[in-house]
Short mmCIF file of C-alpha atoms in Angstrom, two decimals:
data_model
loop_
_atom_site.label_atom_id
_atom_site.label_comp_id
_atom_site.label_asym_id
_atom_site.label_seq_id
_atom_site.Cartn_x
_atom_site.Cartn_y
_atom_site.Cartn_z
CA UNK A 1 -48.22 -19.54 -2.04
CA UNK A 2 -47.17 -18.15 -5.42
CA UNK A 3 -48.04 -14.64 -4.27
CA UNK A 4 -45.96 -15.11 -1.11
CA UNK A 5 -43.01 -16.41 -3.13
CA UNK A 6 -43.25 -13.42 -5.45
CA UNK A 7 -43.29 -11.10 -2.43
CA UNK A 8 -40.06 -12.54 -1.02
CA UNK A 9 -38.45 -12.48 -4.46
CA UNK A 10 -39.33 -8.80 -4.77
CA UNK A 11 -37.83 -8.06 -1.37
CA UNK A 12 -34.62 -9.86 -2.32
CA UNK A 13 -34.40 -7.92 -5.58
CA UNK A 14 -34.93 -4.61 -3.79
CA UNK A 15 -32.26 -5.51 -1.25
CA UNK A 16 -29.70 -6.33 -3.94
CA UNK A 17 -30.66 -3.27 -5.94
CA UNK A 18 -30.25 -1.05 -2.89
CA UNK A 19 -26.76 -2.44 -2.26
CA UNK A 20 -25.81 -1.70 -5.85
CA UNK A 21 -26.77 1.94 -5.47
CA UNK A 22 -24.89 3.11 -2.40
CA UNK A 23 -24.56 6.87 -2.19
CA UNK A 24 -22.69 9.26 0.03
CA UNK A 25 -22.13 13.01 0.18
CA UNK A 26 -18.70 14.07 1.44
CA UNK A 27 -18.41 17.81 1.83
CA UNK A 28 -15.90 20.28 3.20
CA UNK A 29 -16.64 21.77 6.60
CA UNK A 30 -16.05 25.35 5.51
CA UNK A 31 -16.70 26.74 8.98
CA UNK A 32 -13.57 25.06 10.37
CA UNK A 33 -11.39 24.72 7.24
CA UNK A 34 -7.86 26.14 7.41
CA UNK A 35 -5.60 27.11 4.50
CA UNK A 36 -1.99 28.19 4.12
CA UNK A 37 -3.11 30.68 1.46
CA UNK A 38 -5.91 33.11 0.68
CA UNK A 39 -5.72 32.27 -3.05
CA UNK A 40 -9.37 31.85 -4.15
CA UNK A 41 -8.37 29.49 -6.98
CA UNK A 42 -6.74 26.99 -4.62
CA UNK A 43 -9.69 27.18 -2.25
CA UNK A 44 -12.09 26.55 -5.12
CA UNK A 45 -10.02 23.53 -6.14
CA UNK A 46 -10.40 22.13 -2.63
CA UNK A 47 -14.18 22.45 -2.95
CA UNK A 48 -14.01 20.70 -6.32
CA UNK A 49 -11.89 17.88 -4.87
CA UNK A 50 -14.60 17.02 -2.36
CA UNK A 51 -17.17 16.91 -5.18
CA UNK A 52 -14.93 14.66 -7.25
CA UNK A 53 -14.33 12.34 -4.30
CA UNK A 54 -18.08 12.03 -3.77
CA UNK A 55 -18.65 11.29 -7.47
CA UNK A 56 -16.01 8.54 -7.43
CA UNK A 57 -17.37 6.82 -4.34
CA UNK A 58 -20.90 6.92 -5.79
CA UNK A 59 -19.82 5.50 -9.15
CA UNK A 60 -20.72 1.97 -10.20
CA UNK A 61 -17.13 1.44 -11.34
CA UNK A 62 -15.63 2.14 -7.93
CA UNK A 63 -18.19 0.08 -6.02
CA UNK A 64 -17.76 -2.88 -8.37
CA UNK A 65 -13.97 -2.70 -8.12
CA UNK A 66 -13.98 -2.75 -4.31
CA UNK A 67 -17.01 -5.00 -3.95
CA UNK A 68 -15.36 -7.86 -5.86
CA UNK A 69 -12.32 -8.02 -3.57
CA UNK A 70 -11.40 -9.30 -0.12
CA UNK A 71 -8.82 -7.80 2.24
CA UNK A 72 -6.62 -8.78 5.16
CA UNK A 73 -8.46 -8.60 8.48
CA UNK A 74 -5.75 -6.34 9.93
CA UNK A 75 -6.67 -3.70 7.36
CA UNK A 76 -9.37 -2.59 9.81
CA UNK A 77 -7.92 -1.16 13.01
CA UNK A 78 -10.74 0.67 14.80
CA UNK A 79 -12.64 -1.91 16.84
CA UNK A 80 -11.41 -4.91 14.87
CA UNK A 81 -13.70 -7.25 16.76
CA UNK A 82 -16.65 -5.38 15.24
CA UNK A 83 -15.71 -5.91 11.60
CA UNK A 84 -17.22 -8.90 9.83
CA UNK A 85 -14.91 -11.40 8.13
CA UNK A 86 -15.63 -14.31 5.82
CA UNK A 87 -14.83 -17.98 6.42
CA UNK A 88 -11.24 -17.34 5.33
CA UNK A 89 -10.85 -14.60 7.93
CA UNK A 90 -10.78 -11.82 5.34
CA UNK A 91 -12.85 -8.66 5.02
CA UNK A 92 -15.22 -8.86 2.07
CA UNK A 93 -15.59 -6.03 -0.41
CA UNK A 94 -19.24 -5.73 0.60
CA UNK A 95 -18.23 -5.18 4.22
CA UNK A 96 -15.73 -2.52 3.11
CA UNK A 97 -18.44 -0.71 1.15
CA UNK A 98 -20.93 -1.03 4.01
CA UNK A 99 -18.34 0.59 6.29
CA UNK A 100 -17.42 3.38 3.87
CA UNK A 101 -21.09 4.18 3.20
CA UNK A 102 -22.28 3.84 6.78
CA UNK A 103 -22.68 7.62 6.94
CA UNK A 104 -24.65 8.92 3.98
CA UNK A 105 -23.88 12.61 4.46
CA UNK A 106 -20.99 14.13 6.37
CA UNK A 107 -18.72 17.13 6.60
CA UNK A 108 -14.99 16.68 6.89
CA UNK A 109 -12.76 18.95 8.94
CA UNK A 110 -9.88 19.95 6.68
CA UNK A 111 -6.59 21.82 6.79
CA UNK A 112 -4.40 22.55 3.76
CA UNK A 113 -0.73 23.15 4.43
CA UNK A 114 1.85 24.15 1.85
CA UNK A 115 4.84 21.78 2.09
CA UNK A 116 7.18 19.71 4.25
CA UNK A 117 4.70 16.95 4.92
CA UNK A 118 3.21 13.76 3.46
CA UNK A 119 0.32 13.88 0.99
CA UNK A 120 -2.22 13.66 3.76
CA UNK A 121 -2.75 12.76 7.39
CA UNK A 122 -5.79 11.28 9.11
CA UNK A 123 -5.75 9.26 12.31
CA UNK A 124 -8.02 6.19 11.97
CA UNK A 125 -11.44 7.09 13.32
CA UNK A 126 -10.65 10.83 13.41
CA UNK A 127 -12.79 13.60 11.95
CA UNK A 128 -10.14 15.96 10.57
CA UNK A 129 -7.88 15.53 7.55
CA UNK A 130 -4.71 17.46 6.79
CA UNK A 131 -3.32 17.72 3.26
CA UNK A 132 -0.09 19.21 1.88
CA UNK A 133 -0.42 21.20 -1.32
CA UNK A 134 3.03 20.88 -2.90
CA UNK A 135 3.58 17.13 -2.23
CA UNK A 136 0.15 16.34 -3.71
CA UNK A 137 0.86 18.45 -6.80
CA UNK A 138 4.27 16.83 -7.26
CA UNK A 139 3.05 13.27 -6.75
CA UNK A 140 0.37 13.33 -9.47
CA UNK A 141 1.41 15.88 -12.14
CA UNK A 142 -0.27 13.78 -14.84
CA UNK A 143 -3.67 15.05 -13.71
CA UNK A 144 -2.71 18.67 -14.48
CA UNK A 145 -5.21 19.50 -11.75
CA UNK A 146 -4.77 19.93 -8.01
CA UNK A 147 -8.48 19.15 -7.53
CA UNK A 148 -8.17 15.69 -9.09
CA UNK A 149 -4.96 14.88 -7.24
CA UNK A 150 -6.45 16.04 -3.94
CA UNK A 151 -9.56 13.94 -4.61
CA UNK A 152 -7.38 10.81 -4.76
CA UNK A 153 -5.80 11.73 -1.45
CA UNK A 154 -9.16 12.56 0.14
CA UNK A 155 -10.62 9.18 -0.78
CA UNK A 156 -7.59 7.45 0.71
CA UNK A 157 -7.81 9.56 3.87
CA UNK A 158 -11.54 8.90 4.17
CA UNK A 159 -10.88 5.17 4.46
CA UNK A 160 -8.76 5.99 7.52
CA UNK A 161 -11.56 8.08 8.97
CA UNK A 162 -13.86 5.08 8.48
CA UNK A 163 -11.57 2.97 10.66
CA UNK A 164 -9.27 1.22 8.19
CA UNK A 165 -5.51 1.47 8.58
CA UNK A 166 -2.37 1.01 6.52
CA UNK A 167 -0.53 -2.30 6.47
CA UNK A 168 2.54 -0.61 4.98
CA UNK A 169 4.92 2.20 5.87
CA UNK A 170 6.73 4.64 3.62
CA UNK A 171 10.03 5.25 5.41
CA UNK A 172 11.78 6.33 8.57
CA UNK A 173 13.75 4.33 11.11
CA UNK A 174 10.57 2.83 12.59
CA UNK A 175 9.51 1.40 9.23
CA UNK A 176 9.93 -2.37 9.04
CA UNK A 177 11.74 -3.13 5.74
CA UNK A 178 9.23 -5.91 5.05
CA UNK A 179 6.41 -3.37 5.20
CA UNK A 180 8.16 -0.53 3.38
CA UNK A 181 6.21 0.54 0.32
CA UNK A 182 8.00 -0.13 -2.96
CA UNK A 183 6.32 1.51 -5.96
CA UNK A 184 8.09 1.53 -9.32
CA UNK A 185 7.20 3.23 -12.61
CA UNK A 186 4.04 4.73 -11.10
CA UNK A 187 2.65 1.25 -10.35
CA UNK A 188 1.23 -0.01 -7.05
CA UNK A 189 3.13 -2.34 -4.75
CA UNK A 190 1.60 -5.76 -5.48
CA UNK A 191 2.18 -6.91 -1.89
CA UNK A 192 -0.43 -4.49 -0.55
CA UNK A 193 -2.86 -3.73 -3.38
CA UNK A 194 -4.94 -6.83 -2.61
CA UNK A 195 -4.56 -6.71 1.17
CA UNK A 196 -4.81 -3.10 2.34
CA UNK A 197 -8.16 -1.31 1.95
CA UNK A 198 -6.64 2.18 2.19
CA UNK A 199 -4.06 1.37 -0.47
CA UNK A 200 -6.51 -0.29 -2.85
CA UNK A 201 -8.96 2.60 -2.58
CA UNK A 202 -6.23 5.13 -3.39
CA UNK A 203 -5.16 3.30 -6.55
CA UNK A 204 -8.72 2.44 -7.60
CA UNK A 205 -9.64 6.13 -7.40
CA UNK A 206 -6.45 7.15 -9.23
CA UNK A 207 -7.04 4.79 -12.15
CA UNK A 208 -10.73 5.66 -12.35
CA UNK A 209 -10.08 9.40 -12.48
CA UNK A 210 -7.37 8.92 -15.09
CA UNK A 211 -9.89 6.96 -17.16
CA UNK A 212 -12.54 9.65 -16.72
CA UNK A 213 -10.14 12.37 -17.85
CA UNK A 214 -9.01 10.28 -20.82
CA UNK A 215 -12.60 9.72 -21.92
CA UNK A 216 -13.84 13.23 -21.19
CA UNK A 217 -16.19 12.16 -18.37
CA UNK A 218 -17.12 15.11 -16.17
CA UNK A 219 -17.61 14.10 -12.51
CA UNK A 220 -19.45 17.36 -11.82
CA UNK A 221 -22.38 16.54 -14.12
CA UNK A 222 -23.52 13.46 -12.27
CA UNK A 223 -23.40 9.94 -13.65
#
């Protein structure tokens, strides 16, 4: 009986340990990638951004930050009936991580445009992401690096690919004033940071990368 109890305890430990060590590899599909420029430096920065995004998702800090939260059930929009919710009708952080890490290795279709667009665009459940170079550069100048800024955007866009969707809007005549994003002094909108998976992931990645840069942590060396 003691041996059997030990066996089940070991299985439980392994299960918990496995959940604490989720990994994913998000890479650029170079065969289909499109760019507005032939500049090799910008193209290299795109490659680096995918590596940084992978490092962030695989970090213990990111997984702990998301894993300890719950989100509004409407934050998942692809097959909502298939997403698990807790007794309060909210999506647990564990379920979010399980969804983000469902695919362990994948290539992302990608197009980089120059200007006159949002930071990024991905239809929930789609397999291609579009990014705009100048808006991304202008939105996060504090990184002094297009690769880091693009990595933030890529992580946000990946949540859309995984089936999550925004609960907010950023402008335009179709934007409900009650859902219009209101960020001040480079701080997140408190109405959405604890409700919207896509929004929380974006800011979690932003703060984590700022912390890494401040403390000289290199995402390319593995952690």
